[in-house]
Tab-separated table of C-alpha atoms in Angstrom:
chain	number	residue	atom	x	y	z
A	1	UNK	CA	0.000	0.000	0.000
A	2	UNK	CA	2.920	2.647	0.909
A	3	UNK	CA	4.599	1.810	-2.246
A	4	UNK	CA	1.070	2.621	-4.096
A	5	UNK	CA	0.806	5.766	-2.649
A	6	UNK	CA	4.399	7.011	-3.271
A	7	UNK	CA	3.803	5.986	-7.107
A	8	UNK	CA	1.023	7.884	-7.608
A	9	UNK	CA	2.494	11.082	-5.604
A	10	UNK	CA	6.256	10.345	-7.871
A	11	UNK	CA	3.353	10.589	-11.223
A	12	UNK	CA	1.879	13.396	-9.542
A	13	UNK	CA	5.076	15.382	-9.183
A	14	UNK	CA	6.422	13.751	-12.142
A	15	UNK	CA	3.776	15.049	-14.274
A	16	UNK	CA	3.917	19.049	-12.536
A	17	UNK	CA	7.451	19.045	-13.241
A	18	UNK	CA	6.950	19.585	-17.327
A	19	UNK	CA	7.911	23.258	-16.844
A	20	UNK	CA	11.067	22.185	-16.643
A	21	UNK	CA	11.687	19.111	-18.757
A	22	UNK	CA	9.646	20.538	-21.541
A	23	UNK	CA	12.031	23.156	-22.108
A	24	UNK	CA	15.026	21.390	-21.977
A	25	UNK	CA	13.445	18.829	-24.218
A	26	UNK	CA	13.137	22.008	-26.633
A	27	UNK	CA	17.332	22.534	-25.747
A	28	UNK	CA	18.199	19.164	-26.649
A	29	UNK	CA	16.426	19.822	-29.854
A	30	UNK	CA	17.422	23.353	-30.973
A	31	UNK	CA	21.118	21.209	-31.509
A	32	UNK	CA	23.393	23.425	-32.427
A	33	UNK	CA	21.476	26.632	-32.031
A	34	UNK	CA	22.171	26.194	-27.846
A	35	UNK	CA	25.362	26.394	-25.916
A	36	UNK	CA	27.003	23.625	-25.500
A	37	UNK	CA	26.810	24.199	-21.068
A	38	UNK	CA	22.684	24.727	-22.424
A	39	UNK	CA	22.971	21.611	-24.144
A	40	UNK	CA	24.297	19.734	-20.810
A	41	UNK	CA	22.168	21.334	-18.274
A	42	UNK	CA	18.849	20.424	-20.232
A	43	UNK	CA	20.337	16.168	-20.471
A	44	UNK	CA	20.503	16.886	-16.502
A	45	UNK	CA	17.470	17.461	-15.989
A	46	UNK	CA	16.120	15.045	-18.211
A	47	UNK	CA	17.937	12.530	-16.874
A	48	UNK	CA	16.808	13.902	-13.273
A	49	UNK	CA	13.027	13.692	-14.480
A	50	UNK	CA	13.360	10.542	-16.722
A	51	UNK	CA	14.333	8.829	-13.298
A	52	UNK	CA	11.631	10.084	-11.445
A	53	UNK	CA	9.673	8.746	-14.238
A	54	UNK	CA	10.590	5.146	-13.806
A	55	UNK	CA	11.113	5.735	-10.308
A	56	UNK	CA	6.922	6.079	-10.603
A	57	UNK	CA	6.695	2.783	-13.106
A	58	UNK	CA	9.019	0.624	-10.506
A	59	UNK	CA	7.257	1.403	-7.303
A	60	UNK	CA	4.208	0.389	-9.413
A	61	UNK	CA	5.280	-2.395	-10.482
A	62	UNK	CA	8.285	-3.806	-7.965
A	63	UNK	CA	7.686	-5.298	-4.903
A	64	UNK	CA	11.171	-4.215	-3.089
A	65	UNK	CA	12.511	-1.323	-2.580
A	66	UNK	CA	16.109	-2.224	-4.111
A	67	UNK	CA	15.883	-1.779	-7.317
A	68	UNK	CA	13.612	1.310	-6.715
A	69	UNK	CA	16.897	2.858	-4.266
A	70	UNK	CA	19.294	1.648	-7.393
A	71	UNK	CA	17.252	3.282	-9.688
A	72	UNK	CA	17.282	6.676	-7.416
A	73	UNK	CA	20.806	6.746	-6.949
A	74	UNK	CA	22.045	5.994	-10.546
A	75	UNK	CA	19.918	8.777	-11.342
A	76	UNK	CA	21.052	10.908	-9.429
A	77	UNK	CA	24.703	10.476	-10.270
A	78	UNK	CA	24.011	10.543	-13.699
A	79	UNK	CA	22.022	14.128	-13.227
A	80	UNK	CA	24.910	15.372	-10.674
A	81	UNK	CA	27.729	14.593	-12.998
A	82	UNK	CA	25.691	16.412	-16.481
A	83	UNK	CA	25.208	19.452	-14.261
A	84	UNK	CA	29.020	19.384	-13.020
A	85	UNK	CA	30.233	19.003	-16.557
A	86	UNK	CA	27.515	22.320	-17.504
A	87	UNK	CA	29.001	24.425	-14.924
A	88	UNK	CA	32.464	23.572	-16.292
A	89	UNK	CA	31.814	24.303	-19.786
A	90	UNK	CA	29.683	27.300	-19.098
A	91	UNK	CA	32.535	28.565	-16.980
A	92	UNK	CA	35.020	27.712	-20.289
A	93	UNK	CA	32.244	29.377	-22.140
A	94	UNK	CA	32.531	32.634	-20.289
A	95	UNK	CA	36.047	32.498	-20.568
A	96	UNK	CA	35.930	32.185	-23.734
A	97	UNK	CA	33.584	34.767	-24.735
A	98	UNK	CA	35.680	37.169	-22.270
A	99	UNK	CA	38.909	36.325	-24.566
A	100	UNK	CA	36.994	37.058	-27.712
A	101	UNK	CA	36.267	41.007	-26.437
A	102	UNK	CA	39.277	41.156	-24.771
A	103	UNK	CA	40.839	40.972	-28.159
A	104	UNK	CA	38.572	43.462	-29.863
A	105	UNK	CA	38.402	46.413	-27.427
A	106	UNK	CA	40.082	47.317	-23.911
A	107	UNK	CA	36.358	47.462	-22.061
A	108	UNK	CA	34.124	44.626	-23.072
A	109	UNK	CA	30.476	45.540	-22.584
A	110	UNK	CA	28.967	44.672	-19.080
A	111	UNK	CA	25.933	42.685	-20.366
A	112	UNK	CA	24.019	41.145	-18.040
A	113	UNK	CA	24.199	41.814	-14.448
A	114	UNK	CA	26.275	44.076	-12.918
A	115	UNK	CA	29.058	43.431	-10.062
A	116	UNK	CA	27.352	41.156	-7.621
A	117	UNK	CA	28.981	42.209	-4.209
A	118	UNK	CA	26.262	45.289	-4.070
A	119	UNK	CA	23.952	42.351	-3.964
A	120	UNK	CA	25.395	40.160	-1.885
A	121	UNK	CA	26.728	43.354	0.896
A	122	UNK	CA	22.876	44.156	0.878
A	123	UNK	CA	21.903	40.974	1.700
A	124	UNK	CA	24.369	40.652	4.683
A	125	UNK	CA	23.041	43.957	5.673
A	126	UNK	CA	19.909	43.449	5.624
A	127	UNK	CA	19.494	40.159	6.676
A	128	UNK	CA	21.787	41.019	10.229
A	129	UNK	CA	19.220	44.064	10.561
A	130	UNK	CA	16.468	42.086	10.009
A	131	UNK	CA	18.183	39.232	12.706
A	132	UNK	CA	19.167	42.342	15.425
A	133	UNK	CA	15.503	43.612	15.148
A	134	UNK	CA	14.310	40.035	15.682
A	135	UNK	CA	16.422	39.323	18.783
A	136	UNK	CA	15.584	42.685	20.354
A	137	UNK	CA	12.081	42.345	19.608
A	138	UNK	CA	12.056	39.396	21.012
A	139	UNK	CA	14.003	40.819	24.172
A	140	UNK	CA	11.424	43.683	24.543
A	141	UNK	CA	8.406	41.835	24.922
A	142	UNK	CA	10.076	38.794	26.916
A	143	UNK	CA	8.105	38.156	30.109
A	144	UNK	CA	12.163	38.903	32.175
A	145	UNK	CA	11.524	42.791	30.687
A	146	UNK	CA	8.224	43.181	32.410
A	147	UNK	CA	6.191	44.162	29.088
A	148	UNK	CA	7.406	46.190	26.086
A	149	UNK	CA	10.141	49.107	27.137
A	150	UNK	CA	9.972	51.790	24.869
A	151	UNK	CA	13.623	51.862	24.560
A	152	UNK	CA	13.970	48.450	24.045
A	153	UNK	CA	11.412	48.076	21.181
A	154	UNK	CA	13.119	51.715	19.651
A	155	UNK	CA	16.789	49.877	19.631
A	156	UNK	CA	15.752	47.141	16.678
A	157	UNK	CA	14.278	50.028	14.873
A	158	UNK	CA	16.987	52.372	15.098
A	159	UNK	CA	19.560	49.619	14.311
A	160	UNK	CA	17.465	48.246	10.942
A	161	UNK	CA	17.076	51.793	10.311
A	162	UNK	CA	20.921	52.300	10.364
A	163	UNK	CA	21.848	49.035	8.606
A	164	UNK	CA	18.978	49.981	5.785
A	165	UNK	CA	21.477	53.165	5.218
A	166	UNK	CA	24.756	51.309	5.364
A	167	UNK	CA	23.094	49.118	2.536
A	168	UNK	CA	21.703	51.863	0.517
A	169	UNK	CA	25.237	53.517	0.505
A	170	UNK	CA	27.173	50.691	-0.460
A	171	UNK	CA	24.912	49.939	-3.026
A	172	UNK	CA	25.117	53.531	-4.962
A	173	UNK	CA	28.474	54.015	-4.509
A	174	UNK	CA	29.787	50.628	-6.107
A	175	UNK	CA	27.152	51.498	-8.962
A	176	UNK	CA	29.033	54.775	-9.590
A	177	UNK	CA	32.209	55.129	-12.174
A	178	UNK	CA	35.706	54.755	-10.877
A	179	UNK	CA	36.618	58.498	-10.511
A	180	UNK	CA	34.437	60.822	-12.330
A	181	UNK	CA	31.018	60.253	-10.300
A	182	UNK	CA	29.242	59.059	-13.533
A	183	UNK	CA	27.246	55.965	-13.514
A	184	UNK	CA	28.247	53.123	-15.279
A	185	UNK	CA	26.026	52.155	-18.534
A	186	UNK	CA	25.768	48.464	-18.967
A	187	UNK	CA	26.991	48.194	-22.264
């Protein structure tokens, strides 16, 4: 009975999953029109939903669970390794194309996104404002404080508040130009 219901909830999820492994399917058949790190990324997750796929027709049909757990893991070394190899030639890829502009002009154009530290500082920053506001929050209306203190439940505010700044000014001055005060165009 277990194994009945985990077939038809692998077919359920199986079946939702087409936004994915329709377009790859299309990937796999543009051929030559795709990257080749495209090409690799859309076999892994075939190969990911192809074994969920017989994943679904074995616990249907098997009455053990070994070659169900045989199937899972093959699968999902076979997926792992496509996707390693994707990363590694989309990495040559970039490279590559970085080479290519390098050779035609001193500044290749910034397509894309932009410098991803601003990003990633804003994150930290918010996220630890967001974790001090929680904490003190927490502190203020804590049964040890005797109720909400006004100072208390100001502190998180004033601290988010602060970190919300730092953020905002990291974030416009790495978008600005190296000297000159200009902002960058993206290509």
């Amino acid at each position: 009975m277990a194994q009945a219901v985990l077939a038809v909830g692998t077919a359920l999820v199986t079946a939702s999953g087409c936004v994915w492994y329709v377009p790859a399917l299309v990937d796999l058949r543009a051929g030559a029109d795709r990257p080749d790190s495209r090409r690799l990324a859309a076999a892994a997750c075939l190969t990911g939903w192809g074994t969920a796929g017989l994943v679904t027709v074995l616990l249907s049909v098997v009455g053990t669970w070994w070659p169900v757990a045989g199937t899972v893991a093959a699968g999902a070394v076979a997926t792992a390794g496509l996707r390693v190899r994707a990363l590694v030639r989309r990495r040559d890829e970039r490279r590559e194309v970085a080479r290519q502009w390098a050779a035609l002009s001193p500044d290749p154009p910034r397509h894309g996104r932009a410098d991803d530290s601003a990003r990633y500082v804003f994150a930290a920053l918010l996220g630890s404002a967001l974790a001090v506001a929680a904490v003190a929050a927490a502190v203020a209306v804590s049964p040890a404080t005797g109720g909400i203190d006004w100072l208390v439940a100001a502190a998180p505010v004033a601290v988010a508040g602060l970190m919300l700044v730092l953020a905002a000014t990291h974030a416009r001055t790495t978008r600005r130009g190296p000297a000159t005060g200009r902002t960058r165009h993206p290509g």
